mmCIF file of C-alpha atoms in Angstrom:
data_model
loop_
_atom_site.group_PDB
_atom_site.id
_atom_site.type_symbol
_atom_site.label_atom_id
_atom_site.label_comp_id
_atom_site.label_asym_id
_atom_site.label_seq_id
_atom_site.Cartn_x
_atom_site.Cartn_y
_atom_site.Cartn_z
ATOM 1 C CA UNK A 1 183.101 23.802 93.937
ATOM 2 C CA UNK A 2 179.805 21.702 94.301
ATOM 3 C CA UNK A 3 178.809 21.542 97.848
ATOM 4 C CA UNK A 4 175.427 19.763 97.557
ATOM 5 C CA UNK A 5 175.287 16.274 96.876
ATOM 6 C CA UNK A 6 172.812 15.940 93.875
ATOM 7 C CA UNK A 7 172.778 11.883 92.735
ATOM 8 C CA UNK A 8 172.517 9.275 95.157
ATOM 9 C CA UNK A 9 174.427 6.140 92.743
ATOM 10 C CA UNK A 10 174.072 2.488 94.130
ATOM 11 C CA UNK A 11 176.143 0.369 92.486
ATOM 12 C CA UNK A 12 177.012 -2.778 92.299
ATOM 13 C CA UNK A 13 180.053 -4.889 91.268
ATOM 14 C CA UNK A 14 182.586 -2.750 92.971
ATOM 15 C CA UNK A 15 185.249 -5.435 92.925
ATOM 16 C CA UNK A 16 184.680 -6.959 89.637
ATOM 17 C CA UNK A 17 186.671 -5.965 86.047
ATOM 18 C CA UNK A 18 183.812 -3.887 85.021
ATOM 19 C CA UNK A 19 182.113 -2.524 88.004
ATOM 20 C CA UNK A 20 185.494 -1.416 89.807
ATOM 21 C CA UNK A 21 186.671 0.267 86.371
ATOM 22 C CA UNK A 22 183.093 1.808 86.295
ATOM 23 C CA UNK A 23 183.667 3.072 89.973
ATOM 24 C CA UNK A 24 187.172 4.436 89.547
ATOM 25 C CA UNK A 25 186.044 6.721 86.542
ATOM 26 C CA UNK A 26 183.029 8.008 88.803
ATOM 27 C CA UNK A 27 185.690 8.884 91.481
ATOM 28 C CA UNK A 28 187.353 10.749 89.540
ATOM 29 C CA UNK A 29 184.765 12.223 87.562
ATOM 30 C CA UNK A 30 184.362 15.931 87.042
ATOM 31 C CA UNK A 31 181.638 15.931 89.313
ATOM 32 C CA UNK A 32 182.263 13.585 91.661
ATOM 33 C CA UNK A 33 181.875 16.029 94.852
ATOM 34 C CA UNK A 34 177.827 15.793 93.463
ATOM 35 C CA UNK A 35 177.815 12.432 93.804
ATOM 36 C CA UNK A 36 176.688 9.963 96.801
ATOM 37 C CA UNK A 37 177.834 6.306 95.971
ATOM 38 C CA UNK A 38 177.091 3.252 97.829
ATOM 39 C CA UNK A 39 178.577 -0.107 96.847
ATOM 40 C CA UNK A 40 177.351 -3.465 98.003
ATOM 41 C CA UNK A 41 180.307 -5.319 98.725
ATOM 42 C CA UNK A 42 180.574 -9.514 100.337
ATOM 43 C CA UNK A 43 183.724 -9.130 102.054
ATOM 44 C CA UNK A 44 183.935 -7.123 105.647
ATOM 45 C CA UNK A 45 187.511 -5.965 105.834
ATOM 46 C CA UNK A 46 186.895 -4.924 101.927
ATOM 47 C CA UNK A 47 184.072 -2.561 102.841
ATOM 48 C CA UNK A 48 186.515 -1.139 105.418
ATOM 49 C CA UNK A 49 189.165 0.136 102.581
ATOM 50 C CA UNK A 50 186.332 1.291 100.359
ATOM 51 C CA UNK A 51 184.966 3.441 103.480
ATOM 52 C CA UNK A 52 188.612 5.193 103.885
ATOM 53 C CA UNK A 53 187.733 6.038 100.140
ATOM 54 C CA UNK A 54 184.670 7.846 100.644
ATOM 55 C CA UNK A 55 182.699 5.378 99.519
ATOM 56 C CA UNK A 56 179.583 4.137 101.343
ATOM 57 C CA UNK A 57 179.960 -0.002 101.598
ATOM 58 C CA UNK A 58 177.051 -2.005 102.318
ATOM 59 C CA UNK A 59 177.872 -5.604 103.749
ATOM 60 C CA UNK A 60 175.562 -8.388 101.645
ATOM 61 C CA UNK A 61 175.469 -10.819 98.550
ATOM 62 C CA UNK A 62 173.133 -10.723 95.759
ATOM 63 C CA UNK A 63 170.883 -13.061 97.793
ATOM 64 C CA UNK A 64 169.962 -10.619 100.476
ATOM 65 C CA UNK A 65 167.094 -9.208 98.516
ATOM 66 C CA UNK A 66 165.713 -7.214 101.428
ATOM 67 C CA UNK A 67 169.016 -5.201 101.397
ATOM 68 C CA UNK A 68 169.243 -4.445 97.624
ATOM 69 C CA UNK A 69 165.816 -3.211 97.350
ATOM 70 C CA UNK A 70 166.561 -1.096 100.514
ATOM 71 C CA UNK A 71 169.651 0.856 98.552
ATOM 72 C CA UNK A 72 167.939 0.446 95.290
ATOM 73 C CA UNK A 73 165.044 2.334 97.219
ATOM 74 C CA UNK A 74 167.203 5.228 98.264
ATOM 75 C CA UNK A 75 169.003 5.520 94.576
ATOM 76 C CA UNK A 76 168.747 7.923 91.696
ATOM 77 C CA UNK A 77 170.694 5.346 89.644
ATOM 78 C CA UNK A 78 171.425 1.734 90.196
ATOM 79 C CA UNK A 79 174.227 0.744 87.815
ATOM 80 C CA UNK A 80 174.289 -3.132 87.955
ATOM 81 C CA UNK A 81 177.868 -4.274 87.073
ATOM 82 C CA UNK A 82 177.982 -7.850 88.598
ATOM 83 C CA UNK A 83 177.834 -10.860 86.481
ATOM 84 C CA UNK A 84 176.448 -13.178 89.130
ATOM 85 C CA UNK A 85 173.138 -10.699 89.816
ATOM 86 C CA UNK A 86 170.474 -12.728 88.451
ATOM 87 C CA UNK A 87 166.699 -12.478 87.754
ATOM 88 C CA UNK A 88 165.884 -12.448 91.606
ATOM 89 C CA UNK A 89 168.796 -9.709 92.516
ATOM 90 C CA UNK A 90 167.161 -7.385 89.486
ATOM 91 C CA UNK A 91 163.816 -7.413 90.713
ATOM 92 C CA UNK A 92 164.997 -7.289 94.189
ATOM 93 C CA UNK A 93 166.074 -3.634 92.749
ATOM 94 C CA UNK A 94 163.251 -2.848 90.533
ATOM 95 C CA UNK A 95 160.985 -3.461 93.929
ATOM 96 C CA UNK A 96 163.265 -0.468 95.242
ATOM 97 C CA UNK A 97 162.954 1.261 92.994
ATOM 98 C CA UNK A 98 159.492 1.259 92.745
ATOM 99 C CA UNK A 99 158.704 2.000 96.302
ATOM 100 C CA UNK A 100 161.200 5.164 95.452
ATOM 101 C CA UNK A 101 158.857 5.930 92.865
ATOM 102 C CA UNK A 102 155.723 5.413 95.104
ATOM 103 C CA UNK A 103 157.378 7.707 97.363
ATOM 104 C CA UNK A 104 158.606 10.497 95.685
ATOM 105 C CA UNK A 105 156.917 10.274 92.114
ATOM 106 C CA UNK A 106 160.307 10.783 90.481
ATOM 107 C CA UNK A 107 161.476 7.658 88.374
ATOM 108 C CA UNK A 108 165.062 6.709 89.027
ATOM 109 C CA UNK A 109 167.311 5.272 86.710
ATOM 110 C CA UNK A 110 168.953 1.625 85.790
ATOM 111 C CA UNK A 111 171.904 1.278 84.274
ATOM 112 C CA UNK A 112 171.750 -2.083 83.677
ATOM 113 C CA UNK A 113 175.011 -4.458 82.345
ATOM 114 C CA UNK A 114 174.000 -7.564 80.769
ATOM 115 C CA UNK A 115 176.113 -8.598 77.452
ATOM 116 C CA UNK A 116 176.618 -10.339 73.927
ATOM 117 C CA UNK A 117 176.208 -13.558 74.916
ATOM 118 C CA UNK A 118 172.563 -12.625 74.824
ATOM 119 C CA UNK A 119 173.300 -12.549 70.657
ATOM 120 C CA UNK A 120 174.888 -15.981 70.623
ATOM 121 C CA UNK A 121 174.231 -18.900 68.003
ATOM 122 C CA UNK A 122 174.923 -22.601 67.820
ATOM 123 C CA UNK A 123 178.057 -22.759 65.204
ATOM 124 C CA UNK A 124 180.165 -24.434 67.848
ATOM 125 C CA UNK A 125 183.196 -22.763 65.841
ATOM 126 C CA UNK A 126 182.461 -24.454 62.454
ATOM 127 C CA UNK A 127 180.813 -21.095 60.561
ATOM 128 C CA UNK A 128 180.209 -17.662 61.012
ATOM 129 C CA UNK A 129 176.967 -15.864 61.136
ATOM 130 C CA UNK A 130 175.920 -13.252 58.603
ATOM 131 C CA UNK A 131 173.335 -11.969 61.082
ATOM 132 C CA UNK A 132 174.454 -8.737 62.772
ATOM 133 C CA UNK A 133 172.005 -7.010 65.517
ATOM 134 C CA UNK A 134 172.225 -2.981 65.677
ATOM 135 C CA UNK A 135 171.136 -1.146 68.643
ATOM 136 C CA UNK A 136 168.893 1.034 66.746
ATOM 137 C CA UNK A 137 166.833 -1.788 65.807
ATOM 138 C CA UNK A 138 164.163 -2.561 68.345
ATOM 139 C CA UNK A 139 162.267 -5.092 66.252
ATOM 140 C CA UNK A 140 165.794 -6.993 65.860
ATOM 141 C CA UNK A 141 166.947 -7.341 69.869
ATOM 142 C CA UNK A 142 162.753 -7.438 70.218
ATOM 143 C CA UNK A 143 162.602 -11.023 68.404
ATOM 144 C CA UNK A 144 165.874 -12.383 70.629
ATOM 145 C CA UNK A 145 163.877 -15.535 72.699
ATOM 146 C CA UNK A 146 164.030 -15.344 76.515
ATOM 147 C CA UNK A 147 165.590 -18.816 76.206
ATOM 148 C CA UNK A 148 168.857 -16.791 75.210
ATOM 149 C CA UNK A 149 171.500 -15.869 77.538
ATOM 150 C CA UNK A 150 170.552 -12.365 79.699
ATOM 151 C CA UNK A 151 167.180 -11.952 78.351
ATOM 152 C CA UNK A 152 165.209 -12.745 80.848
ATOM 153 C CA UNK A 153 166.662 -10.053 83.471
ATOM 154 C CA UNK A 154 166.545 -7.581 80.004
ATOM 155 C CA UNK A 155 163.218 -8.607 79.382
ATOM 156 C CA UNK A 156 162.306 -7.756 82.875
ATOM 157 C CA UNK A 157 163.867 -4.251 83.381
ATOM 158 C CA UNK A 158 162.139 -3.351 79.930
ATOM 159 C CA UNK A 159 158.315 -4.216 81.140
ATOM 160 C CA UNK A 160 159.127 -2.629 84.456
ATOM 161 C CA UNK A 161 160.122 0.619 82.377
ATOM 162 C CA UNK A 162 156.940 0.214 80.364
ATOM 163 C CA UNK A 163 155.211 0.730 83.964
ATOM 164 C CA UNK A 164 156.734 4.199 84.327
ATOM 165 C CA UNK A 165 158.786 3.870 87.590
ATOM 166 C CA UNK A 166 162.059 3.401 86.362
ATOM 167 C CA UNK A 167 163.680 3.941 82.802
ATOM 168 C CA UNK A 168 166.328 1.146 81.781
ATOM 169 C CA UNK A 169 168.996 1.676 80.232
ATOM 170 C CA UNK A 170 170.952 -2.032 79.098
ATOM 171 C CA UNK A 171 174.259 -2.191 78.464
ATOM 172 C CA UNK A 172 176.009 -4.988 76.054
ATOM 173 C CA UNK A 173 179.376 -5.523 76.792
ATOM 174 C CA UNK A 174 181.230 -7.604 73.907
ATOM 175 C CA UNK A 175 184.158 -9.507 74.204
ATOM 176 C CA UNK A 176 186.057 -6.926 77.125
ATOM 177 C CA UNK A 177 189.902 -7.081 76.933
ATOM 178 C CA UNK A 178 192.690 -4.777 78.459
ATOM 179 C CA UNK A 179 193.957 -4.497 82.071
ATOM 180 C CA UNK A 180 192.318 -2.535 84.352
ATOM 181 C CA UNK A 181 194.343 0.170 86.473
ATOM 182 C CA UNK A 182 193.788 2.854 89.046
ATOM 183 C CA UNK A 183 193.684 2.858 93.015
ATOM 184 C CA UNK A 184 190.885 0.231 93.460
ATOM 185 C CA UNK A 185 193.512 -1.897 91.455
ATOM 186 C CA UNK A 186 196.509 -1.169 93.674
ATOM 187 C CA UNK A 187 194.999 -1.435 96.598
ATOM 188 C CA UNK A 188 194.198 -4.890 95.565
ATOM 189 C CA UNK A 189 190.367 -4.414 95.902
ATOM 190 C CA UNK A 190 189.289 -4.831 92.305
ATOM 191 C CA UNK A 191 189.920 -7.798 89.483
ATOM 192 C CA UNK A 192 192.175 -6.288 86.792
ATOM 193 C CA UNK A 193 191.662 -9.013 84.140
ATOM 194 C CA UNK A 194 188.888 -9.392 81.915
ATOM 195 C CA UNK A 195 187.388 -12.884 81.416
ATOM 196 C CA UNK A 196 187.778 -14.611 77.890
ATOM 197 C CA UNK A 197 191.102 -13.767 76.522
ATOM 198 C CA UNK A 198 192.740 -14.895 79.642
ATOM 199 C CA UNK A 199 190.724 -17.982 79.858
ATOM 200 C CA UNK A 200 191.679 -18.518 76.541
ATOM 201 C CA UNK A 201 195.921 -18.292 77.261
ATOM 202 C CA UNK A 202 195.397 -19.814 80.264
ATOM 203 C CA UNK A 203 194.163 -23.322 78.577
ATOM 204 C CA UNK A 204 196.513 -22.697 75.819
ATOM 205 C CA UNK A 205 199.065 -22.526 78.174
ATOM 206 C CA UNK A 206 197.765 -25.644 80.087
ATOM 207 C CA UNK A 207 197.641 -27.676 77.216
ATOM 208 C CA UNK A 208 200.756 -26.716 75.652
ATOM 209 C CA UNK A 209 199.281 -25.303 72.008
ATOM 210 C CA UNK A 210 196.761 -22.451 71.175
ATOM 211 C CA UNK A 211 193.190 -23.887 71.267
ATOM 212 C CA UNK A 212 190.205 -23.036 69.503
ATOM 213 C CA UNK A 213 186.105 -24.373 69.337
ATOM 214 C CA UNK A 214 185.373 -26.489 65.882
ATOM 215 C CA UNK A 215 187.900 -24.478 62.936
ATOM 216 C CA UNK A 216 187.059 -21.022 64.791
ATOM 217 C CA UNK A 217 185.338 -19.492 62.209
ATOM 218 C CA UNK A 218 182.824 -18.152 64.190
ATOM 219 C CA UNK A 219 183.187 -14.077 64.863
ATOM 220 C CA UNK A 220 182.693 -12.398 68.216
ATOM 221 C CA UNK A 221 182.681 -8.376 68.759
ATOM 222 C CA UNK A 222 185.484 -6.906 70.930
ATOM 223 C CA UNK A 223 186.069 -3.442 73.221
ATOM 224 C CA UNK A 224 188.187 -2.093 75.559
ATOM 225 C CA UNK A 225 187.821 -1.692 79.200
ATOM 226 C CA UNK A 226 188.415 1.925 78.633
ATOM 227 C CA UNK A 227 186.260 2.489 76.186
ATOM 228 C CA UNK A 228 183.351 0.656 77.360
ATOM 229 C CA UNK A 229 183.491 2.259 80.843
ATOM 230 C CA UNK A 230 183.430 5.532 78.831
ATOM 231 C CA UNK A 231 180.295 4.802 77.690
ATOM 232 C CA UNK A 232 178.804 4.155 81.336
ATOM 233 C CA UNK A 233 180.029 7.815 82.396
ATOM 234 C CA UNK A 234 178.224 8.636 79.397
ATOM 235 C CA UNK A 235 174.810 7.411 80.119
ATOM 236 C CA UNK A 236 175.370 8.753 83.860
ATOM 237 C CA UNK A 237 176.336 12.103 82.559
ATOM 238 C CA UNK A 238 173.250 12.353 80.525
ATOM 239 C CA UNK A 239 170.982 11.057 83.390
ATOM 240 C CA UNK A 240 171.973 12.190 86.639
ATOM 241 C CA UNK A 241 170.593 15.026 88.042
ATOM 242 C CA UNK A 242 172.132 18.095 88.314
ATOM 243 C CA UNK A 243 172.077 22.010 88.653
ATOM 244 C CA UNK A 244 170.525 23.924 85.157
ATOM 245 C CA UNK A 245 172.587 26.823 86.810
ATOM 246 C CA UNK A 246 175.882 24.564 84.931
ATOM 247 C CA UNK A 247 174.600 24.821 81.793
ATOM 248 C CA UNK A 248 175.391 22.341 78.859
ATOM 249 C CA UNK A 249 177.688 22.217 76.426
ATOM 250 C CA UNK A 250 178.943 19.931 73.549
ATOM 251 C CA UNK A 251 179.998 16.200 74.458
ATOM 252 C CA UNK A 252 184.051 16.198 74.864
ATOM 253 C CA UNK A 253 185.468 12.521 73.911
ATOM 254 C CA UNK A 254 188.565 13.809 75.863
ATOM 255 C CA UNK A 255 186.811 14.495 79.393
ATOM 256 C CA UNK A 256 185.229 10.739 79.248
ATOM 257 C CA UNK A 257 188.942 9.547 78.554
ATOM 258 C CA UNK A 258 190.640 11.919 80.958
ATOM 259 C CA UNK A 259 188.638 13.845 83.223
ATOM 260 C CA UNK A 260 189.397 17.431 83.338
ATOM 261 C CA UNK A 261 190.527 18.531 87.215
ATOM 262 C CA UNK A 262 188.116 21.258 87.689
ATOM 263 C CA UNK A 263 184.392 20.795 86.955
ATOM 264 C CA UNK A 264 182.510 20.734 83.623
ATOM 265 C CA UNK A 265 179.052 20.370 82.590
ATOM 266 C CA UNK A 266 177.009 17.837 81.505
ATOM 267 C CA UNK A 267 177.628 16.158 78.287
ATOM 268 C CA UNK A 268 175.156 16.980 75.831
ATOM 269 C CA UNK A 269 173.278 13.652 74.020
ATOM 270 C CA UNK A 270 171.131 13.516 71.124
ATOM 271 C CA UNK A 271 167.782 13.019 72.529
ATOM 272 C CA UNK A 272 166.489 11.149 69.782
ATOM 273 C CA UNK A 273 168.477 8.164 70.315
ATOM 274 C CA UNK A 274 168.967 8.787 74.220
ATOM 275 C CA UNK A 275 166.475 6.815 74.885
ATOM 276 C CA UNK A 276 165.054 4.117 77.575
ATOM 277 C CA UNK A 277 163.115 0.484 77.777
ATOM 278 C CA UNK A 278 162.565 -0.852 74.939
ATOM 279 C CA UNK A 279 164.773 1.039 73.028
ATOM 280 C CA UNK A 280 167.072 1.681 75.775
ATOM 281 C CA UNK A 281 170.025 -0.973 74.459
ATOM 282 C CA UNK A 282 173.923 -0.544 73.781
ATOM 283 C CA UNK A 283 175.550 -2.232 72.271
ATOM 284 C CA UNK A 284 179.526 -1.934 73.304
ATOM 285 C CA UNK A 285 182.030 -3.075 69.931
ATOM 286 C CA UNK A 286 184.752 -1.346 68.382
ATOM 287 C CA UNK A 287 185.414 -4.183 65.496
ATOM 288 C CA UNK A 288 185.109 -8.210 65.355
ATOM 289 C CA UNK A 289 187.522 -10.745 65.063
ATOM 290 C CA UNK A 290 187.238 -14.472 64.075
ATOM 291 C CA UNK A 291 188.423 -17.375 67.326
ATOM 292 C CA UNK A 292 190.665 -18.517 64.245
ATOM 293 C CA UNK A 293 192.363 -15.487 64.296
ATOM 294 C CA UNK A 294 192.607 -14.805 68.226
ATOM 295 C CA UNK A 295 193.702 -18.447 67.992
ATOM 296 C CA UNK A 296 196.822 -17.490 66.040
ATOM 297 C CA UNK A 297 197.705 -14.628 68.077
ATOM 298 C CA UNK A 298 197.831 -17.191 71.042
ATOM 299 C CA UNK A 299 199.877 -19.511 69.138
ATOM 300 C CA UNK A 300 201.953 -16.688 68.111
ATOM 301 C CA UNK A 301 203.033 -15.315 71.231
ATOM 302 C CA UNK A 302 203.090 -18.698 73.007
ATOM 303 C CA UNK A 303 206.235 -19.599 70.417
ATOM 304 C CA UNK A 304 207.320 -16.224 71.010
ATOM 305 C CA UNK A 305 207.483 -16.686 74.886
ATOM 306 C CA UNK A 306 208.586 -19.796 74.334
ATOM 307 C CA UNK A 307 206.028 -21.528 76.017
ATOM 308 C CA UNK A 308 205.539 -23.595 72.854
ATOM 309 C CA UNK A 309 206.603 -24.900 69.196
ATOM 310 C CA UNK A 310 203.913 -24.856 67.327
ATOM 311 C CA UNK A 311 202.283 -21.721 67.031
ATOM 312 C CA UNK A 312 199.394 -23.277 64.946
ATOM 313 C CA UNK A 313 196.233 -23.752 66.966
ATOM 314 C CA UNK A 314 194.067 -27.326 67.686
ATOM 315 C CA UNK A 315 190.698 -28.179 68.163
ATOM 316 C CA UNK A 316 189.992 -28.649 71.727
ATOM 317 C CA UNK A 317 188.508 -32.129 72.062
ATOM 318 C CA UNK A 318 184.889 -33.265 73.256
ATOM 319 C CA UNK A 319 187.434 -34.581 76.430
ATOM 320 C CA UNK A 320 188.434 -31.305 76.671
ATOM 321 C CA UNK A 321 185.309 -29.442 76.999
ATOM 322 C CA UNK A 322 182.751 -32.066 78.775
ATOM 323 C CA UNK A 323 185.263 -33.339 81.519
ATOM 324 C CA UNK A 324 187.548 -30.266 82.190
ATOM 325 C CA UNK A 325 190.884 -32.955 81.490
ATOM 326 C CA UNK A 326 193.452 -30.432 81.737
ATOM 327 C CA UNK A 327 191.325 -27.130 82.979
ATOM 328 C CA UNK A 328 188.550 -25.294 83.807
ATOM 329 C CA UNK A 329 189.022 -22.712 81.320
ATOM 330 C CA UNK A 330 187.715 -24.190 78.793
ATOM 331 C CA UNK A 331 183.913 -24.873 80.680
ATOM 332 C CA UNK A 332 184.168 -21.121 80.897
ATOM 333 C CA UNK A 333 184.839 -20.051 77.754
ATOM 334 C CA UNK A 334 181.799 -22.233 75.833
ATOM 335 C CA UNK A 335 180.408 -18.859 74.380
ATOM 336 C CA UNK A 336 182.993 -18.490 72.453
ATOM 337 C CA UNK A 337 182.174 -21.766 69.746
ATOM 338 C CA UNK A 338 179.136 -18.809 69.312
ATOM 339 C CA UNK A 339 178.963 -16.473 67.189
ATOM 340 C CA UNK A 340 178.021 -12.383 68.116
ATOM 341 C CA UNK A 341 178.161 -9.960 65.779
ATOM 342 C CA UNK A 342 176.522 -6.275 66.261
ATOM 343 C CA UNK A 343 176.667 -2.800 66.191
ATOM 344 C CA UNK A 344 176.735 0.051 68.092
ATOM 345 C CA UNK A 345 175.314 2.246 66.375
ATOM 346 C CA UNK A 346 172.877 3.819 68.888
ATOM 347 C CA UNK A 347 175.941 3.952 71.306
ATOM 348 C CA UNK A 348 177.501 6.352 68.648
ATOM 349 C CA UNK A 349 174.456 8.348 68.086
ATOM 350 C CA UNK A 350 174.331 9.297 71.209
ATOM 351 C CA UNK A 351 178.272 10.463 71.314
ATOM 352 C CA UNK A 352 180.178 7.476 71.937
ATOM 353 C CA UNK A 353 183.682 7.194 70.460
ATOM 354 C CA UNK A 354 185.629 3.925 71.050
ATOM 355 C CA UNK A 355 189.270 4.093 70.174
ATOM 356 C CA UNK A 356 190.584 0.764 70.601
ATOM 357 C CA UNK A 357 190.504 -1.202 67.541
ATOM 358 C CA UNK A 358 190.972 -4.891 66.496
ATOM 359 C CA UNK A 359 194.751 -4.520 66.398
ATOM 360 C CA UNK A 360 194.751 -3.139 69.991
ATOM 361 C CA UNK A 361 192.646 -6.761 70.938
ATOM 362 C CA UNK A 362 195.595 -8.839 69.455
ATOM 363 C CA UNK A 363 198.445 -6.631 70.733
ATOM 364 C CA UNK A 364 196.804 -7.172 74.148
ATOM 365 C CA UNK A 365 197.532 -10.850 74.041
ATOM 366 C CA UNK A 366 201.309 -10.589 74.839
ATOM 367 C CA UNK A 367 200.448 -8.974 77.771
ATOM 368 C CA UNK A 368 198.025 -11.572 78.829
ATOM 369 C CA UNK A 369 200.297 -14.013 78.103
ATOM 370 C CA UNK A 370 202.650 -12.414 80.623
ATOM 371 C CA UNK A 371 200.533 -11.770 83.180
ATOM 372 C CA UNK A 372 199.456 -15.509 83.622
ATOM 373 C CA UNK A 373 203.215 -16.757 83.061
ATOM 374 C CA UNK A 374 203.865 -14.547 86.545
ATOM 375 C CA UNK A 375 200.669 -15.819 88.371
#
């Protein structure tokens, strides 16, 4: 048993589809008893559950900057899971970090969630892209414009790791389907549903028919929830600190999927891809699928529910999209007229092993489907 608490984790996001799925696999991680994790968290009577968990809740919002670089200050690793952190929130972090840095000379780490949308064109639906970015190549994700989606915050965490306080490590989530489970989940304290999928149904359902951007011919990248929280407790494996007495051994897909109950060591990484700043980017994607297609499988399973005739998808209209006529889905879901292809292959260098595959995304729909018929 580990009685010493060896990484200090701040993290943030706790409630959200990613952060809370990110939290409940560090929970019950192998070495969980070695970790320290504080949460930032808006709701009172929220931090209160979390607390009877073990977990150390801190009361703010991303716009009490004093208080993030406070816990940021404190951390071995910030892992950044919230979708509403901006620019100001990540240096806010960085500052703590930094004055950790300027106190200790050890250079914590950032795990740092930012996402595809940073890879996103201007077909509006009408034709795919033949460009596809790969993690490994730093010239590539090096020419992306800060005017793009994300890049300013993963512009900033990279020159701040060029300084030498901090190393980065940027995560890009593709288009994230499947339900989210475990206690955080039952005990009502985390979103289980991912974001574009059931934005998707839920105007489809609105409207009556399966809708899609121009002909949907554009292409996004897909994973699973469980698969790309795997590769988090990857990244925190390889960086968190803990006792050379362990050991290492070979990387185990099986104990990222379903932690062992007794202890292990560290997973072992190859260190010539594990790397930081500038060429510290993930990609997260496990296959691609066309909105035509994803379309279809709406339409499908609408007919099938009987929740409609024609299981042929339309064009949503300009009406549609600039006035929110029949929903705010739509609005929501504009990133998906784009197109973002990539790979991960520096994700899989370093021992990542996705298992959900395109026909797992479309399967999933039915259950989407479901789950907003009930709500």
């Amino acid at each position: 048993m580990h009685s010493k608490i060896k990484a200090h984790i701040f993290l943030t996001g706790a409630t959200g589809y990613i952060g809370g799925s990110v939290l409940t696999r560090l929970l019950s991680h192998p070495r969980s008893e070695t970790f320290r994790i504080s949460v930032l968290l808006r709701a009172p009577e929220k931090a209160t559950q979390f607390r009877k968990m073990g977990i150390h809740a801190v009361v703010g919002t991303y716009e009490d900057l004093d208080l993030l670089r406070q816990h940021a200050a404190k951390a071995d690793i910030v892992i950044q899971c919230s979708d509403v952190a901006g620019l100001p929130a990540a240096k806010a972090l960085l500052d703590g970090l930094k004055e950790r840095y300027d106190r200790t000379g050890k250079a914590s780490s950032f795990i740092h969630t930012s996402g595809a949308e940073t890879l996103t064109d201007d077909s509006r639906g009408i034709h795919k892209s033949d460009t596809i970015f790969s993690d490994l190549d730093t010239a590539q994700l090096a020419s992306l414009p800060c005017t793009q989606p994300h890049r300013k915050v993963d512009r900033t965490l990279v020159d701040a790791d060029q300084q030498g306080y901090v190393k980065t490590y940027i995560v890009l989530p593709t288009m994230v389907y499947g339900k989210a489970v475990g206690p955080l989940v039952d005990a009502g304290l985390q979103n289980p549903r991912s974001r574009y999928i059931p934005q998707l149904v839920e105007a489809a359902l609105t409207r009556g028919r399966a809708g899609l951007f121009g002909n949907g011919a554009n292409i996004w990248c897909h994973v699973h929830i469980v698969d790309l929280v795997s590769l988090y407790i990857l990244l925190v494996d390889a960086i968190a600190p803990h006792d050379p007495s362990e050991g290492r051994s070979r990387s185990r897909q099986a104990d990222l999927d379903d932690p062992p109950s007794r202890p292990r060591t560290p997973v072992v990484l190859d260190p010539t891809y594990l790397t930081h700043g500038e060429q510290g980017f993930y990609f997260a994607e496990n296959g691609e699928v066309s909105m035509l297609t994803l379309a279809e499988a709406i339409g499908d399973a609408m007919v099938d529910a009987g929740n409609a005739t024609d299981p042929n998808p339309s064009s949503f209209t300009q009406e549609e999209v600039e006035t929110e006529q029949c929903y705010r889905w739509v609005a929501d879901s504009l990133y998906l007229d784009c197109n973002a292809r990539c790979k991960a292959d520096r994700a899989r260098k370093v021992g990542w092993k996705p298992k959900k595959t395109t026909k797992d995304l479309l399967a999933s729909i039915k259950q989407e489907l479901k789950s907003s018929n009930q709500s």
